[in-house]
Amino acid sequence: MSANNPAEGKKMPAFQSVINHLRDQIRSGELQNHAALPSERTIGEQFGISRMTARRALLAIEMEGLAYSAGRRGRFVSPQRLTYDISKTVSLSALAGKEELGLTIKVVSKQMIAADAALSAKLTIAEGEALYKYTRVFLLKSHPAFIEEEYAIARVFPNLFDHNLQQSTTVLMEQVYNMPPHSGDITIRMRALNEKEAGLLSLPTYHAGIELEQVIYGSDGKPFCFGRQIWRGELAEFSAHAIVTG
Amino acid sequence: MSANNPAEGKKMPAFQSVINHLRDQIRSGELQNHAALPSERTIGEQFGISRMTARRALLAIEMEGLAYSAGRRGRFVSPQRLTYDISKTVSLSALAGKEELGLTIKVVSKQMIAADAALSAKLTIAEGEALYKYTRVFLLKSHPAFIEEEYAIARVFPNLFDHNLQQSTTVLMEQVYNMPPHSGDITIRMRALNEKEAGLLSLPTYHAGIELEQVIYGSDGKPFCFGRQIWRGELAEFSAHAIVTG
DNA sequence: CCAATAAACTGGTATATACCAAATAAAAAC
DNA sequence: GTTTTTATTTGGTATATACCAGTTTATTGG
């Protein structure tokens, strides 16, 4: 009846029993949302394993989405995954509306740049045309959820930076500039985070995350904004309703 | 000018230079598609670092999607990511058509089961109703790309298992049973693989992957099939064109 | 009471070593 | 030449240890 039951066949790795134990504690509610997990060293002592093996288990728990790391502050229980409906909202207005999520937006940088080859192709504009570029980090209950880099055509949104960027820019574009989003091309992929991204999300470098790229089109069918979000993969899921056309 | 240039500010971790070196070799084409990467031990000797540090670098290269592990056979250069358009195809017919991908399908298991609470809710049928369940692994050039578990309502597809499952089941359902897919609800999330899934995809346990769940609806608006795909995250990206409705 | 300092604790990186089991390559037997 | 056996290589797991640099807590000084 032990965690390493020989009757069950192959022997279980040592880190596996730590994973099972922590998973049970989190699922049962013994460890509640945003509660601190035991440290690597503590787990090592409790289970009679080395710190590196305990670390192995904790990284697995992170990947399962049950906990998140906050750098040298420790690891904490993850809140529930939130669902992001890409067929209803190409923007974040849906998130911003829900007060219980505790959404705050931190502006990391804002600047003006000239469109390079890739951006001019995505936005169907001339290479070199002026763009607003701004990077923001979205936090849920002061816990970083994703980074967003957006590129907006300067010609379409004069004096964009005079407005507050700590809100949904889609709402801003719609209400101030009368450019409501009509449709969007979205691409979702899993990839490793680079050093900068990992820092902003307080994750170890080369941790996996989800990248969501979107080109937003206006009612005239022309793209006016390109955005790239880098999500902590354990925090979100993306849903869509698709009609089969091909 | 060394890889660890003190003039650049903070010192670079040792595994970082290994990552940069391998990335350059892969991007430049020095290491071609499906070519074997040096082993953990070899890299350790070449760079004068321990095997565990070399391993650390190789796992990062895997997460970047530049290489894939094939268990104890070694690590190999990843082919290019393929794009899966969820708004055009809720099925795999698009993949099956392309001969250059080298798609082969391995049937892992097929059985009949009774719908549990979760499945009956997804398929809007009575709990306990008979379902076909089959699991398949899809390989691209004999390299596992994703697992698919599908549940089809037995009443709708009599004698489904008399047909060959090494083909697109959507085509089968359409041509043999006259049930073409009309639309689908799709959910995409990143999550850790369990032991069984990792084995089928020849990845280490608790590696991150992408899960794609879809409920397929017929022309009558009723769901007839529920499927779950587990992708090697580095291998695919998912695209969609969304119309803003909300 | 408050601010400065010191100690304790955290995760991140790194090493050297060890054993296992699966996969492959090489050698031996037929 | 083909099969069987053996040796080598591979990644996966595991330990014990060490140092570093941020974070937090406790202590000390004013």
Coordinates of C-alpha atoms (C1' of nucleotides) in Angstrom, one line a residue:
Chain A
M1 CA 0.0 0.0 0.0
S2 CA 3.0 2.2 0.0
A3 CA 3.5 4.9 -2.7
N4 CA 6.1 2.5 -4.3
N5 CA 4.0 -0.6 -4.5
P6 CA 6.0 -3.5 -6.2
A7 CA 2.7 -5.3 -6.9
E8 CA 1.8 -2.5 -9.3
G9 CA 4.6 -3.4 -11.7
K10 CA 7.4 -1.0 -12.5
K11 CA 8.9 1.0 -9.6
M12 CA 7.8 4.6 -9.3
P13 CA 10.5 7.3 -9.4
A14 CA 11.0 9.1 -6.1
F15 CA 9.9 12.5 -7.4
Q16 CA 6.6 10.9 -8.4
S17 CA 5.4 10.4 -4.9
V18 CA 6.2 14.1 -4.1
I19 CA 4.1 15.1 -7.1
N20 CA 1.2 13.0 -6.1
H21 CA 1.3 14.3 -2.5
L22 CA 1.4 17.9 -3.6
R23 CA -1.3 17.4 -6.2
D24 CA -3.6 15.9 -3.6
Q25 CA -2.9 18.7 -1.2
I26 CA -3.8 21.3 -3.8
R27 CA -6.8 19.5 -5.3
S28 CA -8.2 18.8 -1.9
G29 CA -8.0 22.4 -0.9
E30 CA -5.5 21.7 1.9
L31 CA -3.3 24.2 0.1
Q32 CA -5.5 27.1 -1.1
N33 CA -5.1 29.6 -3.9
H34 CA -1.9 31.6 -3.7
A35 CA -0.8 29.7 -0.6
A36 CA 2.9 29.0 -0.4
L37 CA 4.2 25.6 -1.2
P38 CA 7.0 24.1 0.9
S39 CA 10.5 25.0 -0.3
E40 CA 12.8 22.7 -2.2
R41 CA 14.9 22.1 0.9
T42 CA 11.9 21.5 3.1
I43 CA 10.4 18.9 0.8
G44 CA 13.8 17.2 0.5
E45 CA 14.0 16.7 4.2
Q46 CA 10.3 15.7 4.6
F47 CA 10.5 13.0 1.9
G48 CA 14.1 12.0 2.6
I49 CA 15.2 12.9 -0.9
S50 CA 17.8 15.3 -2.2
R51 CA 17.0 18.9 -2.9
M52 CA 17.5 18.4 -6.7
T53 CA 15.0 15.6 -6.7
A54 CA 12.5 17.7 -4.8
R55 CA 13.1 20.5 -7.3
R56 CA 12.4 18.0 -10.1
A57 CA 9.0 17.3 -8.6
L58 CA 8.2 21.0 -8.0
L59 CA 9.0 21.8 -11.7
A60 CA 6.6 19.1 -12.7
I61 CA 3.9 20.5 -10.5
E62 CA 4.5 23.9 -12.1
M63 CA 4.2 22.4 -15.6
E64 CA 0.9 20.7 -14.5
G65 CA -0.3 24.2 -13.8
L66 CA -1.0 23.5 -10.2
A67 CA 1.6 26.0 -8.9
Y68 CA 3.5 28.9 -10.1
S69 CA 7.0 30.1 -9.2
A70 CA 7.6 33.7 -8.0
G71 CA 11.3 33.6 -8.3
R72 CA 13.2 33.7 -5.0
R73 CA 10.0 34.4 -3.1
G74 CA 8.9 30.8 -3.4
R75 CA 6.2 28.8 -5.2
F76 CA 2.5 29.3 -4.8
V77 CA -0.8 27.5 -5.6
S78 CA -2.1 28.6 -9.0
P79 CA -5.5 30.0 -9.4
Q80 CA -7.9 28.2 -11.7
R81 CA -7.2 28.4 -15.5
L82 CA -9.2 31.0 -17.2
T83 CA -10.8 30.5 -20.6
Y84 CA -10.2 33.0 -23.3
D85 CA -12.7 32.9 -26.1
I86 CA -11.0 33.9 -29.3
S87 CA -14.1 33.8 -31.4
K88 CA -15.9 36.3 -29.3
T89 CA -13.2 38.7 -28.3
V90 CA -10.1 39.6 -30.1
S91 CA -9.5 42.0 -27.2
L92 CA -9.2 41.8 -23.5
S93 CA -12.4 43.7 -22.7
A94 CA -13.9 40.5 -21.4
L95 CA -11.1 40.1 -18.9
A96 CA -11.1 43.7 -17.9
G97 CA -14.8 43.5 -17.0
K98 CA -14.5 40.8 -14.4
E99 CA -13.6 42.5 -11.2
E100 CA -13.1 39.2 -9.3
L101 CA -10.0 38.4 -11.4
G102 CA -8.1 41.4 -10.0
L103 CA -6.7 42.5 -13.3
T104 CA -4.0 45.2 -13.2
I105 CA -1.9 46.4 -16.1
K106 CA 1.7 47.5 -15.9
V107 CA 3.1 49.5 -18.8
V108 CA 6.7 48.3 -19.4
S109 CA 7.6 50.4 -22.4
K110 CA 6.1 52.6 -25.1
Q111 CA 7.9 54.0 -28.1
M112 CA 7.5 54.8 -31.8
I113 CA 9.2 52.7 -34.3
A114 CA 9.4 52.2 -38.1
A115 CA 7.7 49.1 -39.5
D116 CA 10.2 46.4 -40.5
A117 CA 9.6 43.8 -43.2
A118 CA 7.7 41.4 -41.0
L119 CA 5.4 44.1 -39.5
S120 CA 4.7 45.8 -42.8
A121 CA 3.6 42.5 -44.3
K122 CA 1.4 41.7 -41.4
L123 CA -0.3 45.1 -41.4
T124 CA -0.2 45.5 -45.2
I125 CA 1.6 48.9 -44.9
A126 CA 4.7 50.3 -46.4
E127 CA 8.1 49.4 -44.8
G128 CA 9.2 52.2 -42.7
E129 CA 5.8 53.6 -41.8
A130 CA 5.5 54.9 -38.2
L131 CA 4.0 52.5 -35.6
Y132 CA 3.3 52.8 -31.9
K133 CA 4.8 50.0 -30.0
Y134 CA 4.0 49.4 -26.4
T135 CA 4.6 46.5 -24.0
R136 CA 2.4 45.7 -21.0
V137 CA 2.3 43.0 -18.4
F138 CA -1.1 41.9 -17.3
L139 CA -1.4 40.7 -13.7
L140 CA -4.2 38.8 -12.0
K141 CA -4.1 39.5 -8.3
S142 CA -0.6 40.9 -8.7
H143 CA 0.6 37.6 -10.2
P144 CA 1.9 38.0 -13.8
A145 CA -0.3 36.3 -16.3
F146 CA 0.9 37.4 -19.7
I147 CA 2.9 40.0 -21.6
E148 CA 1.4 41.9 -24.5
E149 CA 3.3 43.7 -27.2
E150 CA 1.1 45.7 -29.5
Y151 CA 1.9 47.6 -32.7
A152 CA -0.7 50.1 -33.9
I153 CA -0.5 52.2 -37.1
A154 CA 0.4 55.8 -36.0
R155 CA -1.5 57.3 -38.9
V156 CA -4.8 55.7 -37.7
F157 CA -4.4 56.6 -34.0
P158 CA -2.9 60.1 -33.7
N159 CA -1.6 60.9 -30.2
L160 CA -2.3 57.4 -28.9
F161 CA 0.2 57.8 -26.1
D162 CA -1.7 60.8 -24.7
H163 CA -4.2 58.2 -23.4
N164 CA -3.9 55.9 -20.5
L165 CA -2.6 52.5 -21.5
Q166 CA -3.6 50.9 -18.3
Q167 CA -6.9 49.8 -19.9
S168 CA -8.1 47.7 -22.8
T169 CA -6.7 49.4 -26.0
T170 CA -9.4 47.8 -28.0
V171 CA -11.9 49.8 -26.1
L172 CA -9.7 52.9 -26.5
M173 CA -9.5 52.4 -30.3
E174 CA -13.2 51.8 -30.5
Q175 CA -14.4 54.7 -28.4
V176 CA -11.9 57.4 -29.0
Y177 CA -10.8 56.6 -32.6
N178 CA -14.0 55.0 -33.8
M179 CA -12.1 51.9 -35.0
P180 CA -13.9 48.9 -33.6
P181 CA -12.3 45.5 -34.2
H182 CA -14.2 43.5 -36.8
S183 CA -12.2 40.3 -37.2
G184 CA -8.8 38.9 -36.4
D185 CA -6.3 36.4 -37.5
I186 CA -5.0 34.4 -34.6
T187 CA -2.1 32.1 -34.2
I188 CA -1.4 30.1 -31.1
R189 CA 1.8 28.2 -30.4
M190 CA 3.8 26.8 -27.5
R191 CA 7.3 28.0 -27.3
A192 CA 10.1 28.6 -24.8
L193 CA 10.4 32.0 -23.2
N194 CA 13.5 34.1 -23.7
E195 CA 15.3 35.8 -20.8
K196 CA 13.4 39.0 -20.9
E197 CA 10.0 37.4 -21.1
A198 CA 10.8 35.0 -18.3
G199 CA 11.9 37.9 -16.2
L200 CA 8.6 39.8 -16.7
L201 CA 6.6 36.7 -15.9
S202 CA 8.9 35.7 -13.1
L203 CA 9.6 32.3 -14.5
P204 CA 12.9 30.5 -15.1
T205 CA 14.5 31.1 -18.5
Y206 CA 13.5 28.6 -21.2
H207 CA 10.3 27.7 -19.4
A208 CA 7.6 26.9 -22.0
G209 CA 4.7 29.4 -22.5
I210 CA 2.0 30.1 -25.0
E211 CA 2.3 32.7 -27.7
L212 CA -0.8 34.2 -29.2
E213 CA -0.4 36.4 -32.2
Q214 CA -3.2 38.4 -33.6
V215 CA -3.8 40.8 -36.5
I216 CA -6.8 42.9 -35.8
Y217 CA -8.9 44.1 -38.8
G218 CA -11.3 47.0 -38.9
S219 CA -14.7 47.2 -40.5
D220 CA -13.1 48.2 -43.7
G221 CA -11.2 44.9 -43.8
K222 CA -7.9 46.5 -43.3
P223 CA -5.6 45.6 -40.4
F224 CA -4.8 48.3 -38.0
C225 CA -3.1 46.6 -35.1
F226 CA -0.8 43.7 -34.5
G227 CA -0.4 42.1 -31.1
R228 CA 1.6 39.4 -29.5
Q229 CA 0.8 37.9 -26.1
I230 CA 3.0 35.6 -24.2
W231 CA 1.0 33.7 -21.6
R232 CA 2.1 31.6 -18.6
G233 CA 0.9 28.4 -20.2
E234 CA -0.7 27.0 -17.1
L235 CA -2.9 30.0 -16.6
A236 CA -5.1 30.0 -19.6
E237 CA -6.9 28.0 -22.3
F238 CA -8.2 29.3 -25.6
S239 CA -11.6 28.3 -27.0
A240 CA -13.2 28.9 -30.4
H241 CA -16.2 27.9 -32.4
A242 CA -15.3 27.1 -35.9
I243 CA -17.5 26.6 -39.0
V244 CA -16.1 24.1 -41.5
T245 CA -15.6 26.0 -44.7
G246 CA -12.9 24.0 -46.6
Chain B
M1 CA 34.9 38.5 -27.3
S2 CA 34.3 35.3 -25.5
A3 CA 30.9 33.9 -24.9
N4 CA 31.1 35.1 -21.4
N5 CA 31.9 38.7 -22.0
P6 CA 32.2 40.7 -18.8
A7 CA 31.7 44.0 -20.7
E8 CA 28.2 42.9 -21.5
G9 CA 27.1 43.2 -17.9
K10 CA 25.8 40.2 -16.0
K11 CA 27.6 36.9 -16.4
M12 CA 26.0 34.4 -18.6
P13 CA 25.2 30.9 -17.2
A14 CA 27.4 28.1 -18.6
F15 CA 24.5 26.3 -20.2
Q16 CA 23.6 29.4 -22.2
S17 CA 26.7 29.2 -24.4
V18 CA 25.8 25.6 -25.2
I19 CA 22.3 26.7 -26.2
N20 CA 23.6 29.5 -28.4
H21 CA 26.1 27.2 -30.1
L22 CA 23.5 24.5 -30.8
R23 CA 20.9 27.1 -32.0
D24 CA 23.5 28.5 -34.4
Q25 CA 24.3 25.1 -35.7
I26 CA 20.7 24.2 -36.3
R27 CA 19.6 27.6 -37.8
S28 CA 22.6 27.7 -40.1
G29 CA 21.8 24.3 -41.5
E30 CA 25.1 22.8 -40.2
L31 CA 22.8 20.3 -38.4
Q32 CA 20.0 19.4 -40.8
N33 CA 16.5 18.1 -40.3
H34 CA 16.4 14.9 -38.2
A35 CA 20.2 14.9 -37.8
A36 CA 21.4 13.6 -34.5
L37 CA 22.6 16.2 -31.9
P38 CA 25.7 15.4 -29.8
S39 CA 24.9 13.4 -26.7
E40 CA 24.8 14.9 -23.2
R41 CA 28.1 13.3 -22.3
T42 CA 29.8 14.5 -25.5
I43 CA 28.6 18.1 -25.0
G44 CA 29.8 18.0 -21.4
E45 CA 33.3 17.0 -22.6
Q46 CA 33.4 19.5 -25.5
F47 CA 32.4 22.4 -23.4
G48 CA 34.1 21.4 -20.2
I49 CA 30.9 21.3 -18.2
S50 CA 29.2 18.5 -16.3
R51 CA 26.7 16.2 -18.0
M52 CA 23.8 17.7 -15.9
T53 CA 24.6 21.2 -17.2
A54 CA 24.8 19.9 -20.7
R55 CA 21.5 18.2 -20.2
R56 CA 20.0 21.5 -18.9
A57 CA 21.0 23.1 -22.2
L58 CA 19.6 20.3 -24.3
L59 CA 16.3 20.4 -22.5
A60 CA 16.1 24.2 -23.3
I61 CA 16.8 23.5 -26.9
E62 CA 14.0 21.0 -26.9
M63 CA 11.7 23.6 -25.4
E64 CA 12.6 26.1 -28.1
G65 CA 11.3 23.5 -30.5
L66 CA 14.7 23.2 -32.3
A67 CA 15.2 19.6 -31.4
Y68 CA 13.2 16.7 -30.2
S69 CA 14.1 13.8 -28.0
A70 CA 13.6 10.2 -29.1
G71 CA 14.2 8.6 -25.7
R72 CA 17.4 6.7 -25.4
R73 CA 18.0 6.9 -29.1
G74 CA 19.2 10.5 -28.7
R75 CA 18.1 13.9 -29.7
F76 CA 17.4 15.1 -33.3
V77 CA 16.8 18.3 -35.1
S78 CA 13.1 19.2 -35.3
P79 CA 11.5 19.7 -38.7
Q80 CA 9.7 23.0 -39.2
R81 CA 6.5 23.7 -37.3
L82 CA 3.4 23.0 -39.1
T83 CA 0.3 25.2 -39.1
Y84 CA -3.1 23.7 -38.3
D85 CA -6.0 25.9 -39.3
I86 CA -8.8 25.3 -36.9
S87 CA -11.2 27.5 -38.7
K88 CA -10.9 25.6 -42.0
T89 CA -10.6 22.0 -40.8
V90 CA -11.9 20.4 -37.6
S91 CA -10.4 17.2 -39.0
L92 CA -7.0 16.0 -40.2
S93 CA -7.9 15.7 -43.8
A94 CA -5.7 18.6 -44.6
L95 CA -2.7 16.8 -43.1
A96 CA -3.5 13.5 -44.6
G97 CA -3.5 15.0 -48.1
K98 CA 0.0 16.3 -47.9
E99 CA 2.3 13.4 -48.9
E100 CA 5.5 15.3 -48.2
L101 CA 4.7 15.3 -44.5
G102 CA 5.1 11.5 -44.4
L103 CA 2.0 11.0 -42.2
T104 CA 1.4 7.5 -40.7
I105 CA -1.2 6.5 -38.2
K106 CA -0.7 3.9 -35.5
V107 CA -3.8 2.6 -33.8
V108 CA -3.0 2.2 -30.1
S109 CA -6.3 0.9 -28.8
K110 CA -10.0 0.6 -29.8
Q111 CA -12.9 -0.3 -27.6
M112 CA -16.5 0.3 -26.7
I113 CA -17.3 2.2 -23.5
A114 CA -20.3 3.7 -21.8
A115 CA -20.5 7.5 -21.7
D116 CA -19.6 9.0 -18.2
A117 CA -20.9 12.3 -16.9
A118 CA -18.3 14.4 -18.7
L119 CA -18.7 12.7 -22.1
S120 CA -22.5 12.7 -21.9
A121 CA -22.5 16.4 -21.2
K122 CA -20.1 17.1 -24.1
L123 CA -22.1 15.0 -26.6
T124 CA -25.5 15.9 -25.1
I125 CA -26.5 12.2 -24.8
A126 CA -27.7 10.1 -22.0
E127 CA -25.1 8.9 -19.4
G128 CA -24.3 5.3 -20.2
E129 CA -24.9 5.4 -23.9
A130 CA -22.5 3.3 -25.9
L131 CA -19.5 5.1 -27.5
Y132 CA -16.6 4.0 -29.7
K133 CA -13.3 5.0 -28.2
Y134 CA -10.1 4.7 -30.1
T135 CA -6.6 6.1 -29.5
R136 CA -4.2 6.7 -32.3
V137 CA -0.7 8.1 -32.6
F138 CA 0.1 10.3 -35.6
L139 CA 3.6 10.2 -36.8
L140 CA 5.3 12.5 -39.3
K141 CA 8.3 10.7 -40.9
S142 CA 8.0 8.1 -38.2
H143 CA 8.5 10.8 -35.5
P144 CA 5.5 11.0 -33.2
A145 CA 3.6 14.3 -33.5
F146 CA 0.4 13.9 -31.5
I147 CA -2.0 11.5 -29.9
E148 CA -5.6 11.5 -30.7
E149 CA -8.4 10.0 -28.5
E150 CA -11.8 10.1 -30.2
Y151 CA -15.2 9.2 -28.8
A152 CA -17.9 8.6 -31.4
I153 CA -21.6 7.9 -30.7
A154 CA -22.1 4.2 -31.5
R155 CA -25.8 4.7 -32.5
V156 CA -24.7 7.1 -35.3
F157 CA -21.8 5.0 -36.6
P158 CA -22.8 1.3 -36.6
N159 CA -19.9 -1.1 -37.1
L160 CA -17.3 1.7 -37.1
F161 CA -14.5 -0.7 -36.1
D162 CA -15.0 -2.8 -39.3
H163 CA -13.4 0.1 -41.1
N164 CA -9.7 0.9 -41.3
L165 CA -8.8 3.5 -38.6
Q166 CA -5.5 4.3 -40.2
Q167 CA -7.1 7.1 -42.1
S168 CA -8.9 10.4 -41.4
T169 CA -12.1 9.4 -39.4
T170 CA -13.7 12.6 -40.5
V171 CA -13.5 11.4 -44.1
L172 CA -14.8 8.0 -43.0
M173 CA -17.8 9.6 -41.2
E174 CA -18.5 11.8 -44.1
Q175 CA -18.3 9.3 -47.0
V176 CA -19.5 6.1 -45.3
Y177 CA -22.0 7.4 -42.8
N178 CA -23.0 10.6 -44.6
M179 CA -22.2 12.7 -41.5
P180 CA -20.0 15.6 -42.6
P181 CA -18.7 17.8 -39.9
H182 CA -20.4 21.2 -39.9
S183 CA -18.8 23.0 -37.0
G184 CA -16.7 22.5 -34.0
D185 CA -16.1 23.8 -30.5
I186 CA -12.3 23.9 -29.9
T187 CA -10.3 24.4 -26.8
I188 CA -6.5 24.7 -26.8
R189 CA -4.4 24.6 -23.6
M190 CA -0.8 23.9 -22.6
R191 CA -0.4 21.2 -20.0
A192 CA 2.0 18.6 -18.7
L193 CA 2.0 15.2 -20.2
N194 CA 1.2 12.2 -18.0
E195 CA 3.3 9.1 -18.1
K196 CA 1.3 7.2 -20.8
E197 CA 1.2 10.2 -23.1
A198 CA 4.9 10.9 -22.7
G199 CA 5.6 7.3 -23.5
L200 CA 3.6 7.4 -26.7
L201 CA 5.3 10.7 -27.8
S202 CA 8.7 9.5 -26.6
L203 CA 9.1 12.5 -24.3
P204 CA 10.2 12.7 -20.7
T205 CA 7.3 12.6 -18.2
Y206 CA 5.9 15.9 -17.2
H207 CA 7.1 17.6 -20.3
A208 CA 4.7 20.3 -21.5
G209 CA 2.5 19.7 -24.5
I210 CA -0.5 21.2 -26.2
E211 CA -4.0 19.7 -25.7
L212 CA -6.6 20.4 -28.3
E213 CA -10.2 19.3 -27.5
Q214 CA -12.9 19.4 -30.0
V215 CA -16.6 18.6 -30.1
I216 CA -17.7 18.0 -33.7
Y217 CA -21.2 19.0 -34.7
G218 CA -23.2 17.7 -37.7
S219 CA -25.4 19.6 -40.1
D220 CA -28.3 19.0 -37.8
G221 CA -26.5 21.0 -35.1
K222 CA -26.0 18.0 -32.9
P223 CA -22.6 16.8 -31.7
F224 CA -21.6 13.3 -32.8
C225 CA -17.9 13.1 -32.0
F226 CA -15.6 14.3 -29.2
G227 CA -11.9 14.3 -29.8
R228 CA -8.8 15.1 -27.8
Q229 CA -5.4 15.6 -29.3
I230 CA -2.1 15.9 -27.4
W231 CA 0.6 17.5 -29.5
R232 CA 4.3 17.8 -29.1
G233 CA 4.2 21.5 -28.4
E234 CA 7.2 22.4 -30.5
L235 CA 5.7 20.8 -33.6
A236 CA 2.6 22.7 -34.4
E237 CA 0.9 26.0 -34.2
F238 CA -2.8 26.7 -34.5
S239 CA -4.4 29.4 -36.5
A240 CA -7.9 30.8 -36.8
H241 CA -9.8 33.6 -38.3
A242 CA -12.3 35.0 -35.9
I243 CA -15.2 37.4 -36.4
V244 CA -16.0 39.6 -33.4
T245 CA -19.5 38.8 -32.3
G246 CA -19.6 39.9 -28.7
Chain C
dC1 C1' 8.9 53.8 17.4
dC2 C1' 11.5 53.6 13.4
dA3 C1' 15.4 52.9 10.5
dA4 C1' 19.7 50.4 9.5
dT5 C1' 21.9 46.1 9.8
dA6 C1' 22.5 41.2 10.1
dA7 C1' 20.9 36.6 9.7
dA8 C1' 18.0 33.1 7.7
dC9 C1' 15.8 31.4 3.7
dT10 C1' 14.6 31.1 -1.2
dG11 C1' 15.3 29.5 -5.9
dG12 C1' 19.0 29.2 -9.8
dT13 C1' 23.1 27.4 -11.3
dA14 C1' 26.8 24.0 -11.3
dT15 C1' 29.8 19.8 -10.3
dA16 C1' 31.1 15.0 -9.8
dT17 C1' 29.4 10.8 -9.4
dA18 C1' 26.4 6.7 -9.6
dC19 C1' 23.1 3.3 -11.2
dC20 C1' 19.5 1.7 -14.4
dA21 C1' 17.3 0.3 -18.6
dA22 C1' 16.6 0.8 -23.3
dA23 C1' 18.8 1.1 -27.8
dT24 C1' 22.5 0.5 -30.7
dA25 C1' 26.9 -1.3 -32.3
dA26 C1' 30.5 -4.7 -32.2
dA27 C1' 32.1 -9.3 -31.6
dA28 C1' 31.5 -14.1 -31.3
dA29 C1' 29.3 -18.4 -32.4
dC30 C1' 27.1 -21.1 -35.5
Chain D
dG1 C1' 26.1 -15.1 -44.1
dT2 C1' 23.2 -15.2 -40.3
dT3 C1' 22.1 -15.5 -35.7
dT4 C1' 23.4 -15.0 -30.9
dT5 C1' 25.9 -12.8 -27.4
dT6 C1' 28.5 -9.1 -25.5
dA7 C1' 30.0 -4.4 -25.0
dT8 C1' 29.1 0.4 -25.6
dT9 C1' 26.3 4.4 -25.8
dT10 C1' 22.2 6.8 -24.6
dG11 C1' 19.0 9.3 -21.8
dG12 C1' 16.5 9.1 -17.0
dT13 C1' 16.9 9.2 -12.3
dA14 C1' 19.2 10.3 -8.0
dT15 C1' 22.5 12.0 -4.4
dA16 C1' 25.4 15.2 -1.9
dT17 C1' 27.5 19.3 -2.1
dA18 C1' 28.5 24.1 -3.2
dC19 C1' 28.1 29.0 -4.3
dC20 C1' 25.4 33.0 -5.7
dA21 C1' 21.9 36.6 -5.5
dG22 C1' 17.5 38.2 -4.4
dT23 C1' 13.6 38.2 -0.3
dT24 C1' 12.1 38.0 3.9
dT25 C1' 12.6 38.0 8.8
dA26 C1' 14.9 39.0 13.0
dT27 C1' 17.9 41.8 15.4
dT28 C1' 20.2 45.8 16.6
dG29 C1' 21.1 50.7 17.0
dG30 C1' 19.5 55.2 17.3

